[in-house]
């Protein structure tokens, strides 16, 4: 008001932006998360995304609600708020809900430090931050925010492993150890001490098909009987190329569409 008076500005209906009649209504972070999830869950439903993936995103949103604050107004979510989330993630124990189900974030972090628990990997931290950015992007798109402070944000600690080093192939000794091990042997037909739960079938067959085909477990579990085919020359194969596959079947990459010969 004083500055406007000094500048001879008397043309505005308000002096403080808080009293701007055209200002967008204040929305909390919790309300924005609900809008985000409504859009995302509809997208998942239309594209028949797995329930496992949806549950993972829900867990990420639950963490963000706790870290940012469900009642925090969007106007207060700035770079400082994002940096706070980054700091929390850098100190958060892996499998927090499993190890400390009754503790809040601060309590879990403090207890994990005493217990010397392993922390979230940089890749997992990055995924949480990507979800935060996606949520705030919805607020930006709807005109509830002027910018997205979480855009392109990265974890504090970078991964020391190269992508090629993150998942090393099994050694021959490890493969032999798995298939001759007590548990796998209990899943085979005619085992002396059989595994009796209902998932016995896939526990025996999926690893074996993986071993002899090189196909991924998710690809194998999506197969139908009609996907087992024979070439004109008489070679049996798994068809991961069928153009008429049901919409619920998905592939990790475009090159995943292929024909995999079955071992004799």
Short mmCIF file of the C-alpha atoms (twelve columns), coordinates in Angstrom:
data_MODEL
# 
_entry.id   MODEL 
# 
loop_
_atom_site.group_PDB 
_atom_site.id 
_atom_site.type_symbol 
_atom_site.label_atom_id 
_atom_site.label_alt_id 
_atom_site.label_comp_id 
_atom_site.label_asym_id 
_atom_site.label_seq_id 
_atom_site.Cartn_x 
_atom_site.Cartn_y 
_atom_site.Cartn_z 
_atom_site.pdbx_PDB_model_num 
ATOM 1   C CA . UNK A 1   0.000   0.000   0.000   1 
ATOM 2   C CA . UNK A 2   2.838   2.388   0.906   1 
ATOM 3   C CA . UNK A 3   4.759   1.619   -2.286  1 
ATOM 4   C CA . UNK A 4   1.646   2.181   -4.409  1 
ATOM 5   C CA . UNK A 5   1.072   5.510   -2.685  1 
ATOM 6   C CA . UNK A 6   4.667   6.582   -3.338  1 
ATOM 7   C CA . UNK A 7   4.305   5.539   -6.982  1 
ATOM 8   C CA . UNK A 8   0.970   7.384   -7.309  1 
ATOM 9   C CA . UNK A 9   -0.803  4.135   -8.117  1 
ATOM 10  C CA . UNK A 10  -4.491  4.374   -7.337  1 
ATOM 11  C CA . UNK A 11  -5.850  2.363   -10.278 1 
ATOM 12  C CA . UNK A 12  -5.872  -1.067  -8.601  1 
ATOM 13  C CA . UNK A 13  -8.674  -2.583  -6.587  1 
ATOM 14  C CA . UNK A 14  -6.171  -4.176  -4.206  1 
ATOM 15  C CA . UNK A 15  -2.598  -3.664  -2.993  1 
ATOM 16  C CA . UNK A 16  -1.755  -7.120  -1.630  1 
ATOM 17  C CA . UNK A 17  -1.919  -10.053 -4.082  1 
ATOM 18  C CA . UNK A 18  -3.738  -12.025 -1.372  1 
ATOM 19  C CA . UNK A 19  -6.741  -9.773  -1.962  1 
ATOM 20  C CA . UNK A 20  -6.794  -10.168 -5.736  1 
ATOM 21  C CA . UNK A 21  -10.431 -11.122 -6.524  1 
ATOM 22  C CA . UNK A 22  -9.256  -13.034 -9.603  1 
ATOM 23  C CA . UNK A 23  -6.674  -15.063 -7.683  1 
ATOM 24  C CA . UNK A 24  -7.047  -18.823 -8.047  1 
ATOM 25  C CA . UNK A 25  -8.533  -20.461 -4.934  1 
ATOM 26  C CA . UNK A 26  -6.005  -21.914 -2.512  1 
ATOM 27  C CA . UNK A 27  -5.630  -25.667 -2.992  1 
ATOM 28  C CA . UNK A 28  -3.828  -28.032 -0.657  1 
ATOM 29  C CA . UNK A 29  -1.296  -30.638 -1.705  1 
ATOM 30  C CA . UNK A 30  -3.657  -33.365 -0.507  1 
ATOM 31  C CA . UNK A 31  -6.397  -32.099 -2.815  1 
ATOM 32  C CA . UNK A 32  -3.982  -31.969 -5.742  1 
ATOM 33  C CA . UNK A 33  -2.885  -35.555 -5.065  1 
ATOM 34  C CA . UNK A 34  -6.547  -36.630 -5.260  1 
ATOM 35  C CA . UNK A 35  -6.891  -34.934 -8.646  1 
ATOM 36  C CA . UNK A 36  -3.657  -36.540 -9.833  1 
ATOM 37  C CA . UNK A 37  -4.718  -40.004 -8.685  1 
ATOM 38  C CA . UNK A 38  -8.161  -39.662 -10.283 1 
ATOM 39  C CA . UNK A 39  -6.502  -38.943 -13.622 1 
ATOM 40  C CA . UNK A 40  -3.818  -41.601 -13.227 1 
ATOM 41  C CA . UNK A 41  -6.194  -44.351 -12.042 1 
ATOM 42  C CA . UNK A 42  -8.488  -43.700 -15.027 1 
ATOM 43  C CA . UNK A 43  -5.459  -43.929 -17.314 1 
ATOM 44  C CA . UNK A 44  -4.461  -47.204 -15.660 1 
ATOM 45  C CA . UNK A 45  -7.985  -48.567 -16.019 1 
ATOM 46  C CA . UNK A 46  -8.236  -47.673 -19.698 1 
ATOM 47  C CA . UNK A 47  -4.843  -49.214 -20.452 1 
ATOM 48  C CA . UNK A 48  -5.342  -52.170 -18.096 1 
ATOM 49  C CA . UNK A 49  -2.161  -51.439 -16.177 1 
ATOM 50  C CA . UNK A 50  -1.356  -54.060 -13.557 1 
ATOM 51  C CA . UNK A 51  -2.627  -53.649 -10.014 1 
ATOM 52  C CA . UNK A 52  0.941   -54.049 -8.789  1 
ATOM 53  C CA . UNK A 53  2.022   -50.910 -10.649 1 
ATOM 54  C CA . UNK A 54  -0.980  -48.962 -9.334  1 
ATOM 55  C CA . UNK A 55  -0.211  -50.031 -5.764  1 
ATOM 56  C CA . UNK A 56  3.371   -48.864 -6.180  1 
ATOM 57  C CA . UNK A 57  2.265   -45.390 -7.258  1 
ATOM 58  C CA . UNK A 58  -0.206  -45.250 -4.360  1 
ATOM 59  C CA . UNK A 59  2.617   -46.017 -1.942  1 
ATOM 60  C CA . UNK A 60  4.713   -43.223 -3.478  1 
ATOM 61  C CA . UNK A 61  1.804   -40.796 -3.076  1 
ATOM 62  C CA . UNK A 62  1.307   -41.828 0.561   1 
ATOM 63  C CA . UNK A 63  4.948   -41.004 1.246   1 
ATOM 64  C CA . UNK A 64  4.694   -37.633 -0.496  1 
ATOM 65  C CA . UNK A 65  1.572   -36.717 1.476   1 
ATOM 66  C CA . UNK A 66  3.491   -37.384 4.651   1 
ATOM 67  C CA . UNK A 67  6.708   -35.671 3.543   1 
ATOM 68  C CA . UNK A 68  5.162   -32.553 1.973   1 
ATOM 69  C CA . UNK A 69  2.108   -32.338 4.223   1 
ATOM 70  C CA . UNK A 70  -1.439  -33.126 3.182   1 
ATOM 71  C CA . UNK A 71  -2.669  -29.693 4.300   1 
ATOM 72  C CA . UNK A 72  0.229   -27.731 2.772   1 
ATOM 73  C CA . UNK A 73  -1.064  -25.076 0.378   1 
ATOM 74  C CA . UNK A 74  0.367   -25.172 -3.124  1 
ATOM 75  C CA . UNK A 75  1.571   -21.589 -2.733  1 
ATOM 76  C CA . UNK A 76  3.971   -22.781 -0.017  1 
ATOM 77  C CA . UNK A 77  5.476   -25.604 -2.112  1 
ATOM 78  C CA . UNK A 78  8.682   -24.073 -3.410  1 
ATOM 79  C CA . UNK A 79  12.261  -25.205 -3.929  1 
ATOM 80  C CA . UNK A 80  12.830  -25.342 -0.172  1 
ATOM 81  C CA . UNK A 81  9.941   -27.810 0.163   1 
ATOM 82  C CA . UNK A 82  11.351  -29.964 -2.637  1 
ATOM 83  C CA . UNK A 83  14.820  -29.912 -1.089  1 
ATOM 84  C CA . UNK A 84  13.272  -31.068 2.183   1 
ATOM 85  C CA . UNK A 85  11.714  -34.065 0.401   1 
ATOM 86  C CA . UNK A 86  15.097  -34.854 -1.191  1 
ATOM 87  C CA . UNK A 87  16.757  -34.757 2.228   1 
ATOM 88  C CA . UNK A 88  14.137  -37.075 3.741   1 
ATOM 89  C CA . UNK A 89  14.526  -39.546 0.863   1 
ATOM 90  C CA . UNK A 90  18.305  -39.593 1.248   1 
ATOM 91  C CA . UNK A 91  17.920  -40.735 4.878   1 
ATOM 92  C CA . UNK A 92  14.856  -42.983 4.512   1 
ATOM 93  C CA . UNK A 93  15.387  -46.720 5.193   1 
ATOM 94  C CA . UNK A 94  14.483  -49.258 2.538   1 
ATOM 95  C CA . UNK A 95  11.276  -51.200 3.279   1 
ATOM 96  C CA . UNK A 96  10.336  -48.635 5.907   1 
ATOM 97  C CA . UNK A 97  6.722   -49.817 6.270   1 
ATOM 98  C CA . UNK A 98  7.897   -53.384 6.801   1 
ATOM 99  C CA . UNK A 99  10.511  -52.607 9.447   1 
ATOM 100 C CA . UNK A 100 8.850   -49.631 11.158  1 
ATOM 101 C CA . UNK A 101 5.100   -49.798 10.414  1 
ATOM 102 C CA . UNK A 102 4.110   -47.754 13.464  1 
ATOM 103 C CA . UNK A 103 6.665   -44.947 13.157  1 
ATOM 104 C CA . UNK A 104 6.341   -41.662 11.285  1 
ATOM 105 C CA . UNK A 105 9.041   -40.444 8.905   1 
ATOM 106 C CA . UNK A 106 11.241  -38.827 11.542  1 
ATOM 107 C CA . UNK A 107 10.874  -41.798 13.878  1 
ATOM 108 C CA . UNK A 108 11.680  -44.313 11.145  1 
ATOM 109 C CA . UNK A 109 14.752  -42.352 10.027  1 
ATOM 110 C CA . UNK A 110 16.037  -42.047 13.603  1 
ATOM 111 C CA . UNK A 111 15.449  -45.732 14.373  1 
ATOM 112 C CA . UNK A 112 17.004  -46.838 11.068  1 
ATOM 113 C CA . UNK A 113 20.158  -44.873 11.843  1 
ATOM 114 C CA . UNK A 114 20.450  -46.655 15.197  1 
ATOM 115 C CA . UNK A 115 19.757  -50.043 13.597  1 
ATOM 116 C CA . UNK A 116 22.174  -49.318 10.732  1 
ATOM 117 C CA . UNK A 117 19.513  -50.166 8.139   1 
ATOM 118 C CA . UNK A 118 20.218  -49.848 4.431   1 
ATOM 119 C CA . UNK A 119 18.733  -46.752 2.790   1 
ATOM 120 C CA . UNK A 120 16.656  -46.269 -0.337  1 
ATOM 121 C CA . UNK A 121 18.718  -46.645 -3.486  1 
ATOM 122 C CA . UNK A 122 19.290  -43.525 -5.620  1 
ATOM 123 C CA . UNK A 123 17.100  -45.075 -8.336  1 
ATOM 124 C CA . UNK A 124 14.200  -45.505 -5.903  1 
ATOM 125 C CA . UNK A 125 14.666  -41.967 -4.613  1 
ATOM 126 C CA . UNK A 126 14.565  -40.707 -8.197  1 
ATOM 127 C CA . UNK A 127 11.266  -42.514 -8.774  1 
ATOM 128 C CA . UNK A 128 9.674   -40.796 -5.764  1 
ATOM 129 C CA . UNK A 129 10.904  -37.421 -7.028  1 
ATOM 130 C CA . UNK A 130 9.520   -38.125 -10.514 1 
ATOM 131 C CA . UNK A 131 6.132   -38.816 -8.960  1 
ATOM 132 C CA . UNK A 132 6.311   -35.550 -7.000  1 
ATOM 133 C CA . UNK A 133 7.133   -33.694 -10.208 1 
ATOM 134 C CA . UNK A 134 4.216   -35.402 -11.992 1 
ATOM 135 C CA . UNK A 135 1.805   -34.357 -9.240  1 
ATOM 136 C CA . UNK A 136 2.955   -30.729 -9.303  1 
ATOM 137 C CA . UNK A 137 2.812   -30.751 -13.109 1 
ATOM 138 C CA . UNK A 138 -0.939  -31.337 -12.800 1 
ATOM 139 C CA . UNK A 139 -1.184  -28.277 -10.551 1 
ATOM 140 C CA . UNK A 140 0.744   -26.258 -13.121 1 
ATOM 141 C CA . UNK A 141 -1.463  -27.497 -15.951 1 
ATOM 142 C CA . UNK A 142 -4.619  -26.563 -14.083 1 
ATOM 143 C CA . UNK A 143 -3.355  -23.075 -13.310 1 
ATOM 144 C CA . UNK A 144 -3.029  -23.701 -9.576  1 
ATOM 145 C CA . UNK A 145 0.738   -23.081 -9.581  1 
ATOM 146 C CA . UNK A 146 3.021   -20.687 -11.429 1 
ATOM 147 C CA . UNK A 147 5.882   -23.162 -11.827 1 
ATOM 148 C CA . UNK A 148 6.909   -26.717 -10.947 1 
ATOM 149 C CA . UNK A 149 9.784   -26.605 -8.417  1 
ATOM 150 C CA . UNK A 150 10.281  -30.383 -8.699  1 
ATOM 151 C CA . UNK A 151 10.884  -30.394 -12.455 1 
ATOM 152 C CA . UNK A 152 14.114  -32.233 -13.338 1 
ATOM 153 C CA . UNK A 153 15.043  -32.602 -9.663  1 
ATOM 154 C CA . UNK A 154 17.552  -35.378 -8.888  1 
ATOM 155 C CA . UNK A 155 18.402  -37.326 -5.697  1 
ATOM 156 C CA . UNK A 156 21.149  -35.967 -3.480  1 
ATOM 157 C CA . UNK A 157 23.253  -39.111 -3.823  1 
ATOM 158 C CA . UNK A 158 24.015  -40.494 -7.259  1 
ATOM 159 C CA . UNK A 159 24.158  -44.190 -8.051  1 
ATOM 160 C CA . UNK A 160 27.727  -45.511 -8.164  1 
ATOM 161 C CA . UNK A 161 26.795  -48.502 -10.326 1 
ATOM 162 C CA . UNK A 162 26.639  -48.426 -14.092 1 
ATOM 163 C CA . UNK A 163 23.409  -49.685 -15.653 1 
ATOM 164 C CA . UNK A 164 25.283  -52.771 -16.864 1 
ATOM 165 C CA . UNK A 165 26.435  -53.534 -13.322 1 
ATOM 166 C CA . UNK A 166 23.095  -53.332 -11.540 1 
ATOM 167 C CA . UNK A 167 21.934  -56.817 -12.459 1 
ATOM 168 C CA . UNK A 168 24.731  -59.278 -12.993 1 
ATOM 169 C CA . UNK A 169 23.933  -62.595 -14.680 1 
ATOM 170 C CA . UNK A 170 23.905  -65.719 -12.543 1 
ATOM 171 C CA . UNK A 171 26.972  -67.907 -12.574 1 
ATOM 172 C CA . UNK A 172 26.686  -71.554 -13.587 1 
ATOM 173 C CA . UNK A 173 27.181  -72.512 -9.936  1 
ATOM 174 C CA . UNK A 174 24.261  -70.298 -8.860  1 
ATOM 175 C CA . UNK A 175 21.989  -71.778 -11.535 1 
ATOM 176 C CA . UNK A 176 22.862  -75.331 -10.545 1 
ATOM 177 C CA . UNK A 177 22.424  -74.427 -6.891  1 
ATOM 178 C CA . UNK A 178 18.926  -73.053 -7.513  1 
ATOM 179 C CA . UNK A 179 17.610  -75.971 -9.568  1 
ATOM 180 C CA . UNK A 180 19.131  -78.631 -7.326  1 
ATOM 181 C CA . UNK A 181 18.138  -76.772 -4.174  1 
ATOM 182 C CA . UNK A 182 15.704  -78.145 -1.623  1 
ATOM 183 C CA . UNK A 183 12.925  -75.652 -2.337  1 
ATOM 184 C CA . UNK A 184 12.856  -76.023 -6.135  1 
ATOM 185 C CA . UNK A 185 13.065  -79.801 -5.867  1 
ATOM 186 C CA . UNK A 186 10.056  -79.774 -3.531  1 
ATOM 187 C CA . UNK A 187 7.992   -78.132 -6.322  1 
ATOM 188 C CA . UNK A 188 8.562   -80.905 -8.866  1 
ATOM 189 C CA . UNK A 189 6.158   -83.740 -9.404  1 
ATOM 190 C CA . UNK A 190 6.898   -86.787 -7.246  1 
ATOM 191 C CA . UNK A 191 8.986   -84.895 -4.686  1 
ATOM 192 C CA . UNK A 192 9.634   -86.805 -1.455  1 
ATOM 193 C CA . UNK A 193 8.634   -83.761 0.616   1 
ATOM 194 C CA . UNK A 194 6.356   -81.831 -1.756  1 
ATOM 195 C CA . UNK A 195 5.579   -78.122 -1.626  1 
ATOM 196 C CA . UNK A 196 1.822   -78.122 -1.010  1 
ATOM 197 C CA . UNK A 197 0.642   -74.546 -1.697  1 
ATOM 198 C CA . UNK A 198 -1.502  -73.667 -4.719  1 
ATOM 199 C CA . UNK A 199 1.313   -71.798 -6.501  1 
ATOM 200 C CA . UNK A 200 3.421   -74.939 -6.829  1 
ATOM 201 C CA . UNK A 201 2.856   -75.203 -10.602 1 
ATOM 202 C CA . UNK A 202 4.324   -71.880 -11.659 1 
ATOM 203 C CA . UNK A 203 7.124   -72.114 -9.098  1 
ATOM 204 C CA . UNK A 204 8.335   -75.210 -10.929 1 
ATOM 205 C CA . UNK A 205 7.629   -74.281 -14.556 1 
ATOM 206 C CA . UNK A 206 8.420   -70.552 -14.789 1 
ATOM 207 C CA . UNK A 207 12.091  -70.849 -13.716 1 
ATOM 208 C CA . UNK A 208 12.525  -73.843 -16.023 1 
ATOM 209 C CA . UNK A 209 11.080  -71.993 -19.046 1 
ATOM 210 C CA . UNK A 210 13.253  -68.979 -18.165 1 
ATOM 211 C CA . UNK A 211 16.333  -71.233 -18.100 1 
ATOM 212 C CA . UNK A 212 15.641  -72.882 -21.456 1 
ATOM 213 C CA . UNK A 213 14.188  -69.920 -23.371 1 
ATOM 214 C CA . UNK A 214 15.743  -66.745 -21.967 1 
ATOM 215 C CA . UNK A 215 12.270  -65.178 -21.833 1 
ATOM 216 C CA . UNK A 216 11.411  -62.813 -18.985 1 
ATOM 217 C CA . UNK A 217 9.107   -64.088 -16.194 1 
ATOM 218 C CA . UNK A 218 6.493   -61.432 -16.987 1 
ATOM 219 C CA . UNK A 219 6.442   -62.530 -20.641 1 
ATOM 220 C CA . UNK A 220 6.059   -66.177 -19.648 1 
ATOM 221 C CA . UNK A 221 3.229   -65.460 -17.206 1 
ATOM 222 C CA . UNK A 222 1.272   -63.628 -19.929 1 
ATOM 223 C CA . UNK A 223 1.406   -66.542 -22.371 1 
ATOM 224 C CA . UNK A 224 -1.677  -68.457 -23.498 1 
ATOM 225 C CA . UNK A 225 -1.887  -71.950 -24.906 1 
ATOM 226 C CA . UNK A 226 -2.472  -70.416 -28.348 1 
ATOM 227 C CA . UNK A 227 0.913   -68.673 -28.103 1 
ATOM 228 C CA . UNK A 228 2.689   -72.043 -28.350 1 
ATOM 229 C CA . UNK A 229 3.049   -72.582 -32.108 1 
ATOM 230 C CA . UNK A 230 4.932   -74.632 -34.697 1 
ATOM 231 C CA . UNK A 231 6.807   -73.453 -37.769 1 
ATOM 232 C CA . UNK A 232 6.222   -75.155 -41.171 1 
ATOM 233 C CA . UNK A 233 9.511   -76.953 -40.582 1 
ATOM 234 C CA . UNK A 234 8.157   -78.429 -37.338 1 
ATOM 235 C CA . UNK A 235 9.952   -76.298 -34.724 1 
ATOM 236 C CA . UNK A 236 7.872   -75.427 -31.689 1 
ATOM 237 C CA . UNK A 237 8.185   -71.885 -30.354 1 
ATOM 238 C CA . UNK A 238 6.648   -69.306 -28.011 1 
ATOM 239 C CA . UNK A 239 5.032   -66.544 -30.012 1 
ATOM 240 C CA . UNK A 240 5.859   -63.184 -28.440 1 
ATOM 241 C CA . UNK A 241 5.181   -61.495 -31.781 1 
ATOM 242 C CA . UNK A 242 1.467   -62.142 -32.304 1 
ATOM 243 C CA . UNK A 243 -0.219  -58.956 -33.575 1 
ATOM 244 C CA . UNK A 244 -3.566  -60.145 -32.235 1 
ATOM 245 C CA . UNK A 245 -2.490  -60.413 -28.623 1 
ATOM 246 C CA . UNK A 246 -4.926  -59.259 -25.992 1 
ATOM 247 C CA . UNK A 247 -4.536  -55.667 -24.773 1 
ATOM 248 C CA . UNK A 248 -3.640  -56.931 -21.294 1 
ATOM 249 C CA . UNK A 249 -0.385  -58.363 -22.667 1 
ATOM 250 C CA . UNK A 250 2.505   -55.926 -22.691 1 
ATOM 251 C CA . UNK A 251 6.181   -55.933 -23.594 1 
ATOM 252 C CA . UNK A 252 9.120   -54.280 -21.884 1 
ATOM 253 C CA . UNK A 253 10.500  -52.881 -25.146 1 
ATOM 254 C CA . UNK A 254 9.696   -52.957 -28.858 1 
ATOM 255 C CA . UNK A 255 12.423  -55.522 -29.459 1 
ATOM 256 C CA . UNK A 256 10.707  -57.812 -26.946 1 
ATOM 257 C CA . UNK A 257 8.290   -58.864 -29.697 1 
ATOM 258 C CA . UNK A 258 9.915   -62.049 -30.982 1 
ATOM 259 C CA . UNK A 259 9.622   -65.803 -31.494 1 
ATOM 260 C CA . UNK A 260 11.398  -67.933 -28.894 1 
ATOM 261 C CA . UNK A 261 12.128  -71.562 -29.914 1 
ATOM 262 C CA . UNK A 262 11.280  -74.184 -27.322 1 
ATOM 263 C CA . UNK A 263 14.090  -76.409 -26.095 1 
ATOM 264 C CA . UNK A 264 13.582  -80.073 -27.020 1 
# 
